[in-house]
PDB file of C-alpha atoms in Angstrom:
ATOM      1  CA  MET G   1     -21.261  -2.829   6.463  1.00  0.00           C
ATOM      2  CA  THR G   2     -22.437  -0.799   3.280  1.00  0.00           C
ATOM      3  CA  GLU G   3     -21.616  -0.330  -0.114  1.00  0.00           C
ATOM      4  CA  MET G   4     -22.069   3.159  -1.760  1.00  0.00           C
ATOM      5  CA  ASP G   5     -23.096   3.767  -5.370  1.00  0.00           C
ATOM      6  CA  GLY G   6     -24.901   6.523  -7.232  1.00  0.00           C
ATOM      7  CA  HIS G   7     -28.290   5.553  -5.774  1.00  0.00           C
ATOM      8  CA  GLY G   8     -26.923   5.654  -2.110  1.00  0.00           C
ATOM      9  CA  PHE G   9     -25.821   3.377   0.491  1.00  0.00           C
ATOM     10  CA  HIS G  10     -26.769  -0.311   0.443  1.00  0.00           C
ATOM     11  CA  THR G  11     -26.399  -2.694   3.243  1.00  0.00           C
ATOM     12  CA  VAL G  12     -24.225  -5.734   2.208  1.00  0.00           C
ATOM     13  CA  GLY G  13     -23.784  -7.761   5.383  1.00  0.00           C
ATOM     14  CA  TYR G  14     -22.848  -7.554   9.029  1.00  0.00           C
ATOM     15  CA  PHE G  15     -21.274  -9.617  11.953  1.00  0.00           C
ATOM     16  CA  SER G  16     -22.237  -9.789  15.572  1.00  0.00           C
ATOM     17  CA  LYS G  17     -20.132  -9.887  18.369  1.00  0.00           C
ATOM     18  CA  GLU G  18     -20.836 -11.299  21.950  1.00  0.00           C
ATOM     19  CA  LYS G  19     -20.181  -8.898  24.612  1.00  0.00           C
ATOM     20  CA  GLU G  20     -18.796 -11.485  26.908  1.00  0.00           C
ATOM     21  CA  SER G  21     -18.052 -14.830  25.554  1.00  0.00           C
ATOM     22  CA  THR G  22     -17.084 -17.800  27.813  1.00  0.00           C
ATOM     23  CA  GLU G  23     -15.979 -19.597  24.795  1.00  0.00           C
ATOM     24  CA  ASP G  24     -13.558 -17.013  23.437  1.00  0.00           C
ATOM     25  CA  TYR G  25     -15.748 -16.463  20.268  1.00  0.00           C
ATOM     26  CA  ASN G  26     -14.932 -13.331  18.473  1.00  0.00           C
ATOM     27  CA  VAL G  27     -17.841 -13.625  16.111  1.00  0.00           C
ATOM     28  CA  ALA G  28     -21.427 -14.975  16.871  1.00  0.00           C
ATOM     29  CA  CYS G  29     -22.839 -14.624  13.306  1.00  0.00           C
ATOM     30  CA  ILE G  30     -21.503 -13.255   9.856  1.00  0.00           C
ATOM     31  CA  LEU G  31     -23.967 -12.466   7.180  1.00  0.00           C
ATOM     32  CA  VAL G  32     -23.089 -11.027   3.556  1.00  0.00           C
ATOM     33  CA  LEU G  33     -26.448 -10.641   1.575  1.00  0.00           C
ATOM     34  CA  PRO G  34     -26.615 -12.736  -1.560  1.00  0.00           C
ATOM     35  CA  PRO G  35     -26.059 -10.114  -4.298  1.00  0.00           C
ATOM     36  CA  PHE G  36     -22.968  -9.046  -2.550  1.00  0.00           C
ATOM     37  CA  GLN G  37     -21.364 -12.557  -2.055  1.00  0.00           C
ATOM     38  CA  ARG G  38     -18.232 -13.580  -3.683  1.00  0.00           C
ATOM     39  CA  ARG G  39     -16.923 -10.050  -3.556  1.00  0.00           C
ATOM     40  CA  GLY G  40     -14.595 -10.214  -0.517  1.00  0.00           C
ATOM     41  CA  TYR G  41     -16.851  -8.838   2.024  1.00  0.00           C
ATOM     42  CA  GLY G  42     -17.183 -12.065   3.974  1.00  0.00           C
ATOM     43  CA  LYS G  43     -13.282 -12.162   4.540  1.00  0.00           C
ATOM     44  CA  LEU G  44     -13.361  -8.189   5.178  1.00  0.00           C
ATOM     45  CA  LEU G  45     -15.723  -8.972   8.141  1.00  0.00           C
ATOM     46  CA  ILE G  46     -13.801 -11.579   9.351  1.00  0.00           C
ATOM     47  CA  GLU G  47     -10.484  -9.698   9.295  1.00  0.00           C
ATOM     48  CA  PHE G  48     -12.544  -6.964  11.177  1.00  0.00           C
ATOM     49  CA  SER G  49     -13.548  -9.329  14.100  1.00  0.00           C
ATOM     50  CA  TYR G  50      -9.843 -10.607  14.342  1.00  0.00           C
ATOM     51  CA  GLU G  51      -8.653  -7.045  14.442  1.00  0.00           C
ATOM     52  CA  LEU G  52     -11.031  -6.427  17.417  1.00  0.00           C
ATOM     53  CA  SER G  53      -9.620  -9.496  19.137  1.00  0.00           C
ATOM     54  CA  LYS G  54      -6.304  -8.067  18.770  1.00  0.00           C
ATOM     55  CA  PHE G  55      -7.415  -4.989  20.540  1.00  0.00           C
ATOM     56  CA  GLU G  56      -8.787  -6.816  23.237  1.00  0.00           C
ATOM     57  CA  GLY G  57      -5.416  -8.767  23.686  1.00  0.00           C
ATOM     58  CA  LYS G  58      -6.970 -12.380  22.913  1.00  0.00           C
ATOM     59  CA  THR G  59      -7.285 -14.995  20.611  1.00  0.00           C
ATOM     60  CA  GLY G  60     -10.470 -15.774  19.331  1.00  0.00           C
ATOM     61  CA  HIS G  61     -12.518 -18.049  17.049  1.00  0.00           C
ATOM     62  CA  PRO G  62     -15.945 -18.205  15.270  1.00  0.00           C
ATOM     63  CA  GLU G  63     -18.987 -19.541  16.892  1.00  0.00           C
ATOM     64  CA  LYS G  64     -19.396 -23.366  15.867  1.00  0.00           C
ATOM     65  CA  PRO G  65     -20.677 -25.290  13.928  1.00  0.00           C
ATOM     66  CA  LEU G  66     -19.725 -23.388  10.964  1.00  0.00           C
ATOM     67  CA  SER G  67     -21.525 -23.606   7.634  1.00  0.00           C
ATOM     68  CA  ASP G  68     -19.532 -25.111   4.742  1.00  0.00           C
ATOM     69  CA  LEU G  69     -19.369 -21.790   3.094  1.00  0.00           C
ATOM     70  CA  GLY G  70     -18.120 -20.459   6.753  1.00  0.00           C
ATOM     71  CA  LEU G  71     -15.400 -22.865   6.969  1.00  0.00           C
ATOM     72  CA  LEU G  72     -14.117 -22.256   3.499  1.00  0.00           C
ATOM     73  CA  SER G  73     -14.234 -18.455   4.268  1.00  0.00           C
ATOM     74  CA  TYR G  74     -12.480 -18.940   7.527  1.00  0.00           C
ATOM     75  CA  ARG G  75      -9.860 -21.262   6.083  1.00  0.00           C
ATOM     76  CA  SER G  76      -9.099 -18.852   3.385  1.00  0.00           C
ATOM     77  CA  PHE G  77      -8.597 -15.919   5.671  1.00  0.00           C
ATOM     78  CA  TRP G  78      -6.396 -17.855   8.247  1.00  0.00           C
ATOM     79  CA  THR G  79      -4.385 -19.136   5.333  1.00  0.00           C
ATOM     80  CA  GLN G  80      -3.782 -15.563   3.867  1.00  0.00           C
ATOM     81  CA  THR G  81      -3.129 -14.303   7.361  1.00  0.00           C
ATOM     82  CA  LEU G  82      -0.783 -17.102   8.486  1.00  0.00           C
ATOM     83  CA  LEU G  83       1.245 -16.985   5.251  1.00  0.00           C
ATOM     84  CA  ASP G  84       1.538 -13.217   5.374  1.00  0.00           C
ATOM     85  CA  VAL G  85       3.075 -13.608   8.947  1.00  0.00           C
ATOM     86  CA  LEU G  86       5.308 -16.432   7.811  1.00  0.00           C
ATOM     87  CA  ILE G  87       6.560 -14.820   4.592  1.00  0.00           C
ATOM     88  CA  GLY G  88       7.255 -11.604   6.782  1.00  0.00           C
ATOM     89  CA  LEU G  89       9.289 -13.399   9.250  1.00  0.00           C
ATOM     90  CA  PRO G  90      13.120 -12.127   9.277  1.00  0.00           C
ATOM     91  CA  ARG G  91      15.751 -14.864   8.559  1.00  0.00           C
ATOM     92  CA  GLY G  92      18.522 -15.308  11.190  1.00  0.00           C
ATOM     93  CA  GLU G  93      21.631 -13.310  11.028  1.00  0.00           C
ATOM     94  CA  ASP G  94      23.416 -16.191   9.145  1.00  0.00           C
ATOM     95  CA  GLY G  95      20.536 -16.598   6.677  1.00  0.00           C
ATOM     96  CA  SER G  96      19.030 -19.565   8.497  1.00  0.00           C
ATOM     97  CA  PRO G  97      15.099 -19.805   8.306  1.00  0.00           C
ATOM     98  CA  PRO G  98      13.142 -17.844  10.920  1.00  0.00           C
ATOM     99  CA  ILE G  99      12.064 -19.824  14.075  1.00  0.00           C
ATOM    100  CA  VAL G 100       8.663 -19.418  15.218  1.00  0.00           C
ATOM    101  CA  ALA G 101       6.263 -20.953  17.612  1.00  0.00           C
ATOM    102  CA  ILE G 102       2.885 -21.616  16.913  1.00  0.00           C
ATOM    103  CA  ASN G 103       2.141 -19.608  20.176  1.00  0.00           C
ATOM    104  CA  ASP G 104       3.669 -16.704  18.588  1.00  0.00           C
ATOM    105  CA  LEU G 105       1.581 -17.113  15.522  1.00  0.00           C
ATOM    106  CA  CYS G 106      -1.492 -17.224  17.856  1.00  0.00           C
ATOM    107  CA  GLU G 107      -0.447 -14.251  19.471  1.00  0.00           C
ATOM    108  CA  ILE G 108       0.638 -12.074  16.146  1.00  0.00           C
ATOM    109  CA  THR G 109      -2.661 -13.086  14.393  1.00  0.00           C
ATOM    110  CA  SER G 110      -5.144 -13.465  17.323  1.00  0.00           C
ATOM    111  CA  ILE G 111      -6.064 -16.826  15.475  1.00  0.00           C
ATOM    112  CA  ARG G 112      -6.786 -19.620  18.178  1.00  0.00           C
ATOM    113  CA  LYS G 113      -4.214 -22.255  18.498  1.00  0.00           C
ATOM    114  CA  GLU G 114      -6.344 -25.073  17.244  1.00  0.00           C
ATOM    115  CA  ASP G 115      -7.442 -23.168  14.046  1.00  0.00           C
ATOM    116  CA  VAL G 116      -3.766 -22.365  13.517  1.00  0.00           C
ATOM    117  CA  ILE G 117      -2.706 -26.160  13.714  1.00  0.00           C
ATOM    118  CA  SER G 118      -5.559 -27.164  11.486  1.00  0.00           C
ATOM    119  CA  THR G 119      -4.824 -24.743   8.760  1.00  0.00           C
ATOM    120  CA  LEU G 120      -1.062 -25.497   8.919  1.00  0.00           C
ATOM    121  CA  GLN G 121      -2.148 -29.095   8.428  1.00  0.00           C
ATOM    122  CA  HIS G 122      -4.676 -28.353   5.789  1.00  0.00           C
ATOM    123  CA  LEU G 123      -1.890 -26.629   3.818  1.00  0.00           C
ATOM    124  CA  ASN G 124       0.351 -29.491   4.579  1.00  0.00           C
ATOM    125  CA  VAL G 125       3.201 -26.986   5.759  1.00  0.00           C
ATOM    126  CA  ILE G 126       3.757 -28.546   9.149  1.00  0.00           C
ATOM    127  CA  HIS G 127       5.880 -31.694   9.498  1.00  0.00           C
ATOM    128  CA  TYR G 128       7.550 -33.723  12.326  1.00  0.00           C
ATOM    129  CA  TYR G 129      11.255 -33.745  11.882  1.00  0.00           C
ATOM    130  CA  LYS G 130      13.889 -35.176  14.303  1.00  0.00           C
ATOM    131  CA  GLY G 131      11.697 -34.831  17.424  1.00  0.00           C
ATOM    132  CA  GLN G 132      10.235 -31.447  16.511  1.00  0.00           C
ATOM    133  CA  TYR G 133       7.569 -29.718  14.287  1.00  0.00           C
ATOM    134  CA  VAL G 134       9.017 -27.777  11.228  1.00  0.00           C
ATOM    135  CA  LEU G 135       7.213 -25.548   8.800  1.00  0.00           C
ATOM    136  CA  HIS G 136       7.943 -25.803   5.156  1.00  0.00           C
ATOM    137  CA  VAL G 137       6.183 -23.571   2.910  1.00  0.00           C
ATOM    138  CA  SER G 138       6.608 -24.762  -0.864  1.00  0.00           C
ATOM    139  CA  LYS G 139       7.381 -22.324  -3.568  1.00  0.00           C
ATOM    140  CA  GLU G 140       3.956 -23.408  -5.201  1.00  0.00           C
ATOM    141  CA  LEU G 141       1.986 -22.361  -2.127  1.00  0.00           C
ATOM    142  CA  LEU G 142       4.064 -18.940  -1.931  1.00  0.00           C
ATOM    143  CA  GLU G 143       3.423 -18.284  -5.689  1.00  0.00           C
ATOM    144  CA  THR G 144      -0.475 -19.020  -5.154  1.00  0.00           C
ATOM    145  CA  HIS G 145      -0.538 -16.807  -2.113  1.00  0.00           C
ATOM    146  CA  ARG G 146       1.393 -13.792  -3.992  1.00  0.00           C
ATOM    147  CA  ARG G 147      -1.325 -14.163  -6.796  1.00  0.00           C
ATOM    148  CA  SER G 148      -4.318 -14.389  -4.330  1.00  0.00           C
ATOM    149  CA  ALA G 149      -2.918 -11.291  -2.353  1.00  0.00           C
ATOM    150  CA  ALA G 150      -2.550  -9.183  -5.417  1.00  0.00           C
ATOM    151  CA  LYS G 151      -6.321  -9.669  -6.095  1.00  0.00           C
ATOM    152  CA  ARG G 152      -7.063  -8.396  -2.710  1.00  0.00           C
ATOM    153  CA  LYS G 153      -8.992  -4.877  -3.072  1.00  0.00           C
ATOM    154  CA  VAL G 154      -9.933  -3.928   0.305  1.00  0.00           C
ATOM    155  CA  GLN G 155      -8.018  -4.536   4.042  1.00  0.00           C
ATOM    156  CA  ILE G 156      -8.724  -3.260   7.334  1.00  0.00           C
ATOM    157  CA  ASP G 157      -6.003  -0.747   8.420  1.00  0.00           C
ATOM    158  CA  PRO G 158      -5.823  -1.264  12.245  1.00  0.00           C
ATOM    159  CA  LYS G 159      -4.235   2.395  12.617  1.00  0.00           C
ATOM    160  CA  HIS G 160      -7.576   3.873  11.622  1.00  0.00           C
ATOM    161  CA  LEU G 161      -9.572   1.529  14.048  1.00  0.00           C
ATOM    162  CA  HIS G 162     -10.457   3.399  17.140  1.00  0.00           C
ATOM    163  CA  TRP G 163     -12.213   1.301  19.643  1.00  0.00           C
ATOM    164  CA  THR G 164     -11.757   0.373  23.508  1.00  0.00           C
ATOM    165  CA  PRO G 165     -12.963  -2.946  24.348  1.00  0.00           C
ATOM    166  CA  LYS G 166     -15.294  -2.652  27.422  1.00  0.00           C
ATOM    167  CA  ASP G 167     -14.295  -4.858  30.302  1.00  0.00           C
ATOM    168  CA  TRP G 168     -17.447  -6.863  31.202  1.00  0.00           C
ATOM    169  CA  ALA G 169     -15.834  -8.019  34.612  1.00  0.00           C
ATOM    170  CA  LYS G 170     -16.171  -4.442  35.869  1.00  0.00           C
ATOM    171  CA  ARG G 171     -19.656  -3.942  35.385  1.00  0.00           C
ATOM    172  CA  GLY G 172     -21.942  -2.996  38.018  1.00  0.00           C
ATOM    173  CA  LYS G 173     -24.809  -5.209  39.217  1.00  0.00           C
ATOM    174  CA  TRP G 174     -28.200  -4.432  37.649  1.00  0.00           C
TER     175      TRP G 174
END
Protein backbone atom coordinates (compact mmCIF):
# COMPACT_ATOMS: atom_id res chain seq x y z
CA MET A 1 0.00 0.00 0.00
CA THR A 2 1.31 3.44 -0.82
CA GLU A 3 0.51 7.01 0.09
CA MET A 4 0.98 9.84 -2.39
CA ASP A 5 2.10 13.38 -1.63
CA GLY A 6 3.88 16.17 -3.51
CA HIS A 7 7.10 14.13 -3.53
CA GLY A 8 5.58 10.98 -5.04
CA PHE A 9 4.49 7.62 -3.72
CA HIS A 10 5.66 6.24 -0.37
CA THR A 11 5.24 2.66 0.82
CA VAL A 12 3.23 2.70 4.05
CA GLY A 13 2.71 -1.01 4.55
CA TYR A 14 1.75 -4.39 3.13
CA PHE A 15 0.16 -7.70 3.95
CA SER A 16 0.96 -11.17 2.73
CA LYS A 17 -1.55 -13.91 2.06
CA GLU A 18 -0.82 -17.60 1.83
CA LYS A 19 -1.82 -19.11 -1.49
CA GLU A 20 -3.05 -22.23 0.21
CA SER A 21 -3.65 -22.22 3.97
CA THR A 22 -4.59 -25.44 5.72
CA GLU A 23 -5.37 -23.37 8.84
CA ASP A 24 -7.74 -20.93 7.01
CA TYR A 25 -5.43 -17.97 7.54
CA ASN A 26 -6.49 -15.00 5.45
CA VAL A 27 -3.31 -13.11 6.39
CA ALA A 28 0.20 -14.35 7.09
CA CYS A 29 1.71 -10.97 7.96
CA ILE A 30 0.64 -7.33 8.14
CA LEU A 31 3.14 -4.52 8.42
CA VAL A 32 2.62 -0.77 8.61
CA LEU A 33 5.87 1.18 8.70
CA PRO A 34 6.37 3.19 11.92
CA PRO A 35 6.00 6.70 10.41
CA PHE A 36 2.57 5.70 9.08
CA GLN A 37 1.16 3.90 12.13
CA ARG A 38 -1.91 5.16 13.99
CA ARG A 39 -3.44 6.46 10.75
CA GLY A 40 -5.82 3.58 10.05
CA TYR A 41 -3.68 1.76 7.50
CA GLY A 42 -3.47 -1.43 9.58
CA LYS A 43 -7.24 -1.64 9.90
CA LEU A 44 -7.57 -0.92 6.17
CA LEU A 45 -5.23 -3.82 5.35
CA ILE A 46 -7.17 -6.07 7.73
CA GLU A 47 -10.43 -5.03 6.05
CA PHE A 48 -8.91 -5.76 2.63
CA SER A 49 -7.89 -9.27 3.73
CA TYR A 50 -11.46 -10.00 4.87
CA GLU A 51 -12.92 -8.66 1.63
CA LEU A 52 -10.67 -11.13 -0.22
CA SER A 53 -11.97 -13.89 2.08
CA LYS A 54 -15.52 -12.93 1.10
CA PHE A 55 -14.56 -13.32 -2.57
CA GLU A 56 -13.20 -16.77 -1.71
CA GLY A 57 -16.46 -17.60 0.06
CA LYS A 58 -14.84 -18.63 3.32
CA THR A 59 -14.12 -17.38 6.79
CA GLY A 60 -10.59 -16.56 7.77
CA HIS A 61 -8.40 -15.38 10.57
CA PRO A 62 -4.91 -14.06 11.02
CA GLU A 63 -1.93 -16.29 11.58
CA LYS A 64 -1.27 -16.76 15.29
CA PRO A 65 0.19 -15.71 17.61
CA LEU A 66 -0.81 -12.08 17.25
CA SER A 67 1.34 -9.35 18.72
CA ASP A 68 -0.28 -7.15 21.37
CA LEU A 69 -0.75 -4.38 18.80
CA GLY A 70 -2.02 -6.94 16.27
CA LEU A 71 -4.67 -8.19 18.70
CA LEU A 72 -5.78 -4.62 19.42
CA SER A 73 -6.02 -3.88 15.69
CA TYR A 74 -7.95 -7.05 14.90
CA ARG A 75 -10.24 -6.69 17.91
CA SER A 76 -10.98 -3.11 16.80
CA PHE A 77 -11.75 -4.27 13.25
CA TRP A 78 -13.90 -7.19 14.42
CA THR A 79 -15.80 -4.89 16.80
CA GLN A 80 -16.42 -2.29 14.10
CA THR A 81 -17.51 -4.91 11.57
CA LEU A 82 -19.80 -6.87 13.89
CA LEU A 83 -21.46 -3.75 15.26
CA ASP A 84 -22.01 -2.46 11.70
CA VAL A 85 -23.78 -5.72 10.86
CA LEU A 86 -25.80 -5.88 14.09
CA ILE A 87 -26.95 -2.27 13.76
CA GLY A 88 -27.97 -2.89 10.14
CA LEU A 89 -30.15 -5.92 10.86
CA PRO A 90 -33.84 -5.27 10.20
CA ARG A 91 -36.30 -5.54 13.06
CA GLY A 92 -39.20 -7.97 12.85
CA GLU A 93 -42.48 -6.81 11.29
CA ASP A 94 -43.90 -6.42 14.78
CA GLY A 95 -40.92 -4.29 15.87
CA SER A 96 -39.26 -7.18 17.65
CA PRO A 97 -35.47 -7.29 17.85
CA PRO A 98 -33.72 -8.96 14.93
CA ILE A 99 -32.79 -12.61 15.13
CA VAL A 100 -29.31 -13.60 13.99
CA ALA A 101 -27.18 -16.68 14.51
CA ILE A 102 -23.43 -16.60 15.15
CA ASN A 103 -22.97 -18.60 11.93
CA ASP A 104 -24.88 -15.87 10.06
CA LEU A 105 -22.47 -13.25 11.42
CA CYS A 106 -19.55 -15.42 10.29
CA GLU A 107 -21.00 -15.79 6.80
CA ILE A 108 -21.76 -12.08 6.43
CA THR A 109 -18.37 -10.89 7.69
CA SER A 110 -16.04 -13.81 6.82
CA ILE A 111 -14.77 -13.61 10.41
CA ARG A 112 -14.07 -17.01 11.98
CA LYS A 113 -16.61 -18.22 14.56
CA GLU A 114 -14.12 -18.22 17.46
CA ASP A 115 -13.19 -14.60 16.70
CA VAL A 116 -16.84 -13.54 16.48
CA ILE A 117 -17.63 -15.15 19.84
CA SER A 118 -14.52 -13.81 21.58
CA THR A 119 -15.26 -10.28 20.29
CA LEU A 120 -18.88 -10.43 21.45
CA GLN A 121 -17.69 -11.67 24.85
CA HIS A 122 -15.07 -8.92 25.03
CA LEU A 123 -17.81 -6.35 24.31
CA ASN A 124 -20.03 -8.00 26.94
CA VAL A 125 -22.96 -8.18 24.52
CA ILE A 126 -23.54 -11.95 24.52
CA HIS A 127 -25.56 -13.38 27.41
CA TYR A 128 -27.13 -16.74 28.23
CA TYR A 129 -30.86 -16.29 28.91
CA LYS A 130 -33.58 -18.94 29.28
CA GLY A 131 -31.58 -21.66 27.56
CA GLN A 132 -30.24 -19.62 24.66
CA TYR A 133 -27.67 -16.99 23.89
CA VAL A 134 -28.92 -13.47 23.27
CA LEU A 135 -27.10 -10.34 22.16
CA HIS A 136 -27.72 -7.01 23.85
CA VAL A 137 -25.90 -3.95 22.57
CA SER A 138 -26.06 -1.09 25.06
CA LYS A 139 -26.83 2.50 24.05
CA GLU A 140 -23.37 3.51 25.32
CA LEU A 141 -21.67 0.98 23.05
CA LEU A 142 -23.78 2.12 20.10
CA GLU A 143 -22.85 5.75 20.72
CA THR A 144 -19.16 4.89 21.04
CA HIS A 145 -19.39 2.94 17.79
CA ARG A 146 -21.13 5.83 15.99
CA ARG A 147 -18.41 8.28 17.10
CA SER A 148 -15.70 5.86 15.98
CA ALA A 149 -17.42 5.26 12.63
CA ALA A 150 -17.61 9.02 12.01
CA LYS A 151 -13.80 9.22 12.30
CA ARG A 152 -13.17 6.54 9.64
CA LYS A 153 -11.59 8.18 6.64
CA VAL A 154 -11.08 5.37 4.15
CA GLN A 155 -12.77 2.02 3.70
CA ILE A 156 -12.52 -0.74 1.11
CA ASP A 157 -15.34 -0.58 -1.42
CA PRO A 158 -15.85 -4.19 -2.55
CA LYS A 159 -17.63 -3.00 -5.70
CA HIS A 160 -14.26 -1.78 -6.97
CA LEU A 161 -12.40 -4.95 -6.05
CA HIS A 162 -11.81 -7.12 -9.11
CA TRP A 163 -10.14 -10.35 -8.12
CA THR A 164 -10.76 -14.00 -8.84
CA PRO A 165 -9.38 -16.40 -6.27
CA LYS A 166 -7.26 -19.17 -7.71
CA ASP A 167 -8.40 -22.70 -6.95
CA TRP A 168 -5.14 -24.27 -5.87
CA ALA A 169 -6.77 -27.71 -5.74
CA LYS A 170 -6.89 -27.70 -9.56
CA ARG A 171 -3.20 -26.96 -10.05
CA GLY A 172 -1.11 -29.31 -12.11
CA LYS A 173 1.76 -31.34 -10.79
CA TRP A 174 5.18 -29.74 -11.17
